[in-house]
PDB file of C-alpha atoms in Angstrom:
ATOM      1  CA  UNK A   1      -3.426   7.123 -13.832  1.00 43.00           C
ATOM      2  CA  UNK A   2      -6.633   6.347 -15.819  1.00 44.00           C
ATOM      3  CA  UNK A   3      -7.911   2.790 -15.968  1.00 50.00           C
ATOM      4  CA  UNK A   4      -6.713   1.541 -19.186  1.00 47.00           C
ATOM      5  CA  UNK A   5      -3.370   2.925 -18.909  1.00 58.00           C
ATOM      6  CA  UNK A   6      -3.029   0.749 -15.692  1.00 75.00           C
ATOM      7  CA  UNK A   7       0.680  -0.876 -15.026  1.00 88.00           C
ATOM      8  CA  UNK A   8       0.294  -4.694 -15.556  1.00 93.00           C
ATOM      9  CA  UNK A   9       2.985  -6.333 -13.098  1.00 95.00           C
ATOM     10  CA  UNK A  10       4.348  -9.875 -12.772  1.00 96.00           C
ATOM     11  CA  UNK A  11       6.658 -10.068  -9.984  1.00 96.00           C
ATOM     12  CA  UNK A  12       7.438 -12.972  -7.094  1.00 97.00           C
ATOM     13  CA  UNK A  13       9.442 -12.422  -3.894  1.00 97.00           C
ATOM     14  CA  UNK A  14       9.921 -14.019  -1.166  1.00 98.00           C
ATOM     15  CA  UNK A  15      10.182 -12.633   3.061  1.00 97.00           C
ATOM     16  CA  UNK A  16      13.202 -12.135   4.862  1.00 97.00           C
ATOM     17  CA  UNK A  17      13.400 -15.593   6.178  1.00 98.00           C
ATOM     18  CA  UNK A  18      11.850 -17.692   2.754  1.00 97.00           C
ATOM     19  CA  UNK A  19       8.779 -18.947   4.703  1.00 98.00           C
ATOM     20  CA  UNK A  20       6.127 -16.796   2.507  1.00 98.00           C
ATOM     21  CA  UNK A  21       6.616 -16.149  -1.140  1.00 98.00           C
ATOM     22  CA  UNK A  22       4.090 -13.900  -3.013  1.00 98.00           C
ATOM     23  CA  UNK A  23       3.690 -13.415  -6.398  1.00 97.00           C
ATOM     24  CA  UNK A  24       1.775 -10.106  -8.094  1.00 97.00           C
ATOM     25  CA  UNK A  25       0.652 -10.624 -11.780  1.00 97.00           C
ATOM     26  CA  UNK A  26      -1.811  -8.345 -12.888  1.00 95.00           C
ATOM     27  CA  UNK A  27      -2.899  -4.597 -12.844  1.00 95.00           C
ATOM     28  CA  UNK A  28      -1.988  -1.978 -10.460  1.00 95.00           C
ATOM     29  CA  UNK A  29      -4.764   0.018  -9.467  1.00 94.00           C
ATOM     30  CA  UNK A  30      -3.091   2.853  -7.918  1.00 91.00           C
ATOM     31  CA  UNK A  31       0.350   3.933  -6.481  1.00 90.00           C
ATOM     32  CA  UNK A  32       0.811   6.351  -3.392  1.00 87.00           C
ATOM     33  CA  UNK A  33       2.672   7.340  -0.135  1.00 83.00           C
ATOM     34  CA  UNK A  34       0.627   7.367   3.202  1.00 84.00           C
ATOM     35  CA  UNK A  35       1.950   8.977   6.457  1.00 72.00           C
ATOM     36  CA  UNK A  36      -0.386   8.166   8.470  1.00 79.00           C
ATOM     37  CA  UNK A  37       0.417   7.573  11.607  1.00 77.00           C
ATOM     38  CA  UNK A  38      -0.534   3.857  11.791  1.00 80.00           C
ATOM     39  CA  UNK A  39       1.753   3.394   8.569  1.00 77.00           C
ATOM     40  CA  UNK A  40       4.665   5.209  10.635  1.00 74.00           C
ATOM     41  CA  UNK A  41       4.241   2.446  13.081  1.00 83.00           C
ATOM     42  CA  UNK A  42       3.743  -0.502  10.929  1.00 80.00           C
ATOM     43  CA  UNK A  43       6.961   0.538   8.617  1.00 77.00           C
ATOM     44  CA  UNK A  44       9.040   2.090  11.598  1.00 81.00           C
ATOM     45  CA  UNK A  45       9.422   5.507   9.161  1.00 83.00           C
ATOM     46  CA  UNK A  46       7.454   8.405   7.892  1.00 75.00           C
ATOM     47  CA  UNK A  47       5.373   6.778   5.380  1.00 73.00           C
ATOM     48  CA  UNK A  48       4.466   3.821   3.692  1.00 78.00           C
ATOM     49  CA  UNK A  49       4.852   2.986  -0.342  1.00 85.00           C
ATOM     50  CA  UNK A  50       1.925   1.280  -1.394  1.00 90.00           C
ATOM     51  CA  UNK A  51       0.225  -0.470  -4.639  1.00 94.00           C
ATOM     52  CA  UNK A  52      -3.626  -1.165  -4.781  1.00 93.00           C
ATOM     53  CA  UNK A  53      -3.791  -4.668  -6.416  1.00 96.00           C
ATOM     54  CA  UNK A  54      -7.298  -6.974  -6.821  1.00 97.00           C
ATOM     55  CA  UNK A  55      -7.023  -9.282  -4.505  1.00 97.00           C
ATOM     56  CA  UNK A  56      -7.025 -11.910  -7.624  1.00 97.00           C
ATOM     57  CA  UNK A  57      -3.649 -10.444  -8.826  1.00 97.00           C
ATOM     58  CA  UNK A  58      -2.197 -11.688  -5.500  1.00 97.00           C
ATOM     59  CA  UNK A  59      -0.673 -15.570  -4.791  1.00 97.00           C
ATOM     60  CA  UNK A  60       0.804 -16.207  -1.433  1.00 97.00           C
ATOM     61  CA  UNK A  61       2.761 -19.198  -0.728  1.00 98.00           C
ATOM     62  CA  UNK A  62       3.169 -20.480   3.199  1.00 98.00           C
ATOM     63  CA  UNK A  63       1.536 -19.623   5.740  1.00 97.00           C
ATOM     64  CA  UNK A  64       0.753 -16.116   7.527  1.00 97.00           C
ATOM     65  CA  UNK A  65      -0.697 -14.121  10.240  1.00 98.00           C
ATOM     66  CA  UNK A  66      -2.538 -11.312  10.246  1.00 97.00           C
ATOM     67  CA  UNK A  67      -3.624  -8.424  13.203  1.00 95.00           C
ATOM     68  CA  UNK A  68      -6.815  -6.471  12.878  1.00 95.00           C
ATOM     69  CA  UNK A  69      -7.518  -3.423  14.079  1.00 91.00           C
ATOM     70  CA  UNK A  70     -10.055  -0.457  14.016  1.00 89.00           C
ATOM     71  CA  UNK A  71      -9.092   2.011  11.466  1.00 80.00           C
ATOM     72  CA  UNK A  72      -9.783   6.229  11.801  1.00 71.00           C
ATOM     73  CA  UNK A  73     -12.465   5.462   8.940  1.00 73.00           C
ATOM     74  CA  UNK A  74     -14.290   3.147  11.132  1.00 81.00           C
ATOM     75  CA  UNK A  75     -12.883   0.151   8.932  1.00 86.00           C
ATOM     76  CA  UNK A  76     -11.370  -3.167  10.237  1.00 93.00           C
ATOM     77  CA  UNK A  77      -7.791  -2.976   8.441  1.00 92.00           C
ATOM     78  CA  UNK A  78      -6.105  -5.687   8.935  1.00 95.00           C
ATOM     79  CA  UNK A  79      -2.054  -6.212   8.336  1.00 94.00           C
ATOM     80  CA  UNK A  80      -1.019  -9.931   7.384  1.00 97.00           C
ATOM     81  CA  UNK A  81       2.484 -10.744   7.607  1.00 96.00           C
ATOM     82  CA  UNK A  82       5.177 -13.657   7.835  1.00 98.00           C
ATOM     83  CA  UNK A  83       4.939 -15.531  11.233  1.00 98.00           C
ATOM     84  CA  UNK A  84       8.010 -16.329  11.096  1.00 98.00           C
ATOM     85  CA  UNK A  85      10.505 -13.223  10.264  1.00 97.00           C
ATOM     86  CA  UNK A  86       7.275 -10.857  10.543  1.00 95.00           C
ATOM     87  CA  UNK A  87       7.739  -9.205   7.112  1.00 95.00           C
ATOM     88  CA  UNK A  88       4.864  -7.081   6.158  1.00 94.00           C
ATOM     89  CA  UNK A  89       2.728  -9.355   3.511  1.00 97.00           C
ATOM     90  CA  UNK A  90      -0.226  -6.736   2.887  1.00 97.00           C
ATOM     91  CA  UNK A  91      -3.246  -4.903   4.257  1.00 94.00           C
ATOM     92  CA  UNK A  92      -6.734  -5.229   3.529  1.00 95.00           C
ATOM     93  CA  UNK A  93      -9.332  -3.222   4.462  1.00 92.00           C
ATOM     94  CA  UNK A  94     -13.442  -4.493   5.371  1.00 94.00           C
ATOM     95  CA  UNK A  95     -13.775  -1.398   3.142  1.00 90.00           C
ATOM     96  CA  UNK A  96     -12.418  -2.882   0.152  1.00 92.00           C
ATOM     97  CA  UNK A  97     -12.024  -6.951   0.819  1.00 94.00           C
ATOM     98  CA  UNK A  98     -11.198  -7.579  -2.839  1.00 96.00           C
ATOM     99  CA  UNK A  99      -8.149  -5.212  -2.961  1.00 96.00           C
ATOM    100  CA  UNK A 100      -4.396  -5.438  -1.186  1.00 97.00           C
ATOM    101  CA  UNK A 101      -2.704  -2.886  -0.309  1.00 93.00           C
ATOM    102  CA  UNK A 102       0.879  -4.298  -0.796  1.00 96.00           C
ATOM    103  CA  UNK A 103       4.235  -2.666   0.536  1.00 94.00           C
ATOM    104  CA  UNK A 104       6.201  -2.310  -2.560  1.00 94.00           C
ATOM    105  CA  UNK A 105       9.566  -2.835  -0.382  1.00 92.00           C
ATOM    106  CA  UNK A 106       8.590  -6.330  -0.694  1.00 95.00           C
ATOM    107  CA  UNK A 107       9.696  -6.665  -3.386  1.00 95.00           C
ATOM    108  CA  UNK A 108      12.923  -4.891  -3.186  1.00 93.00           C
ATOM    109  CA  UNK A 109      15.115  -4.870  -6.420  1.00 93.00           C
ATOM    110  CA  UNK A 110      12.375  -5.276  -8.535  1.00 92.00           C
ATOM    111  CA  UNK A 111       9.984  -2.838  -7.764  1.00 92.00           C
ATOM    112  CA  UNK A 112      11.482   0.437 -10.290  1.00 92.00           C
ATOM    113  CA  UNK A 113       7.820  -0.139 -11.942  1.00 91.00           C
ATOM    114  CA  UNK A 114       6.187   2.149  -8.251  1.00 91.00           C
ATOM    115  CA  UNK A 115       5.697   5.742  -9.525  1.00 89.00           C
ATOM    116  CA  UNK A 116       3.149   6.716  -6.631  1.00 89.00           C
ATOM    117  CA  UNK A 117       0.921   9.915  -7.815  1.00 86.00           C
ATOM    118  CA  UNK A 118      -0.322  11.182  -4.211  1.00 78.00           C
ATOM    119  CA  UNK A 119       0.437  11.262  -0.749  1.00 74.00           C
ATOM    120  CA  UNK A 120      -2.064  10.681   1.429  1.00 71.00           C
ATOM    121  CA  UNK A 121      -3.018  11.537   5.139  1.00 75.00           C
ATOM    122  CA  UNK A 122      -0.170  14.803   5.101  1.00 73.00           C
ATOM    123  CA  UNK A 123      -2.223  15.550   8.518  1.00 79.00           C
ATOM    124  CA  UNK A 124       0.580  13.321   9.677  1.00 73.00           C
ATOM    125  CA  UNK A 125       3.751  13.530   7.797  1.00 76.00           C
ATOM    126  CA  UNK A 126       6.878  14.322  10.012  1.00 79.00           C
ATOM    127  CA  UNK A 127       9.228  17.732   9.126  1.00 83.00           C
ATOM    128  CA  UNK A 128      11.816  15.049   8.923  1.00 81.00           C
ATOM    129  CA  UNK A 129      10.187  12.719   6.370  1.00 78.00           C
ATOM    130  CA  UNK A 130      11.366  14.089   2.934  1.00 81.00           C
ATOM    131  CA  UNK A 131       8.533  12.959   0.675  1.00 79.00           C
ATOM    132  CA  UNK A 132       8.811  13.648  -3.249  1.00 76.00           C
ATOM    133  CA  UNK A 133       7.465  17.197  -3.070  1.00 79.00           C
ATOM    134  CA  UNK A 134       5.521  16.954  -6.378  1.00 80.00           C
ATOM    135  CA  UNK A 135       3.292  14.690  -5.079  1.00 77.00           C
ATOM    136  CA  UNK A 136      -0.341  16.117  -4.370  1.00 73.00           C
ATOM    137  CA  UNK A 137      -0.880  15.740  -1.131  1.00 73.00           C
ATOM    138  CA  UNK A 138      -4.429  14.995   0.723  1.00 71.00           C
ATOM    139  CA  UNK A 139      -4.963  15.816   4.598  1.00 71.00           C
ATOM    140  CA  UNK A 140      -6.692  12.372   4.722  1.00 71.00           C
ATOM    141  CA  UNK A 141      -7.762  10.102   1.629  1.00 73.00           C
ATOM    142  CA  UNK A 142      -8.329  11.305  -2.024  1.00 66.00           C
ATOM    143  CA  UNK A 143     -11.614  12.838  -2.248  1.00 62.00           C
ATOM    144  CA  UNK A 144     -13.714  10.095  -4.572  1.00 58.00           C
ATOM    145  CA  UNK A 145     -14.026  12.707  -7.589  1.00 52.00           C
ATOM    146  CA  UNK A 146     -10.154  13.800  -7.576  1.00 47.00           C
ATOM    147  CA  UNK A 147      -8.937  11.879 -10.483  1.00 47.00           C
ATOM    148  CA  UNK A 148      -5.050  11.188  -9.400  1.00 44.00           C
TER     149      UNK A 148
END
């Protein structure tokens, strides 16, 4: 996707139990599938679906939690989610602290605008997990000068 032809998005939703309501209005900076294997165990399934928003774009409402963690990169990610219910808010990485990396489930029913162009970290993705096989795949993250 090249930059000016980014999506522009204005969507709210809310968690499973009401508690946190987020709203995403503004660009999408990218759209992919990750199967790595921290993803697997955040979602409970092969992959993740995720949109790279600036962290401006984002508006939560309520309160959450968050866990951080060491990532393979050497990054703190760290997941935030409802403390109530537990639904998956977004990720953040000390990589990139003014970007979220949103699950687009959130926003179930009104999320037909996702069209991810990669999959990233196939190192990990189960036989079982039937990703869109036109995707490009990487064995880890993009390499910085692939332009998907």
């Amino acid at each position: 996707m090249n930059k000016p032809d980014r999506l522009m998005v204005d969507v709210t939703a809310a968690c499973a139990c009401g508690a946190v309501v987020m709203t995403l209005r503004g660009r999408v900076l990218s759209m992919l599938v990750c199967s790595c294997l921290d993803c697997q165990r955040a979602t409970g399934t092969g992959h993740s679906t995720v949109a790279l928003v600036s962290a401006e774009a984002v508006t939560l409402a309520g309160a959450t939690a968050n866990f951080a963690r060491p990532a393979d990169s050497g990054a703190i990610f760290t997941r935030h989610f409802c403390p109530v219910c537990g639904t998956p808010l977004y990720g953040q990485s000390s990589r990139a602290p003014d970007v979220r990396m949103l699950p687009v489930g959130f926003f179930a029913g009104q999320n037909q605008w996702f069209d991810p162009n990669q999959l990233i970290f196939a190192r990990s993705q189960q036989t079982w997990d039937l990703v869109a096989d036109h995707l490009p795949r990487h064995q880890t993250y993009r390499e910085r000068n692939d332009p998907r």
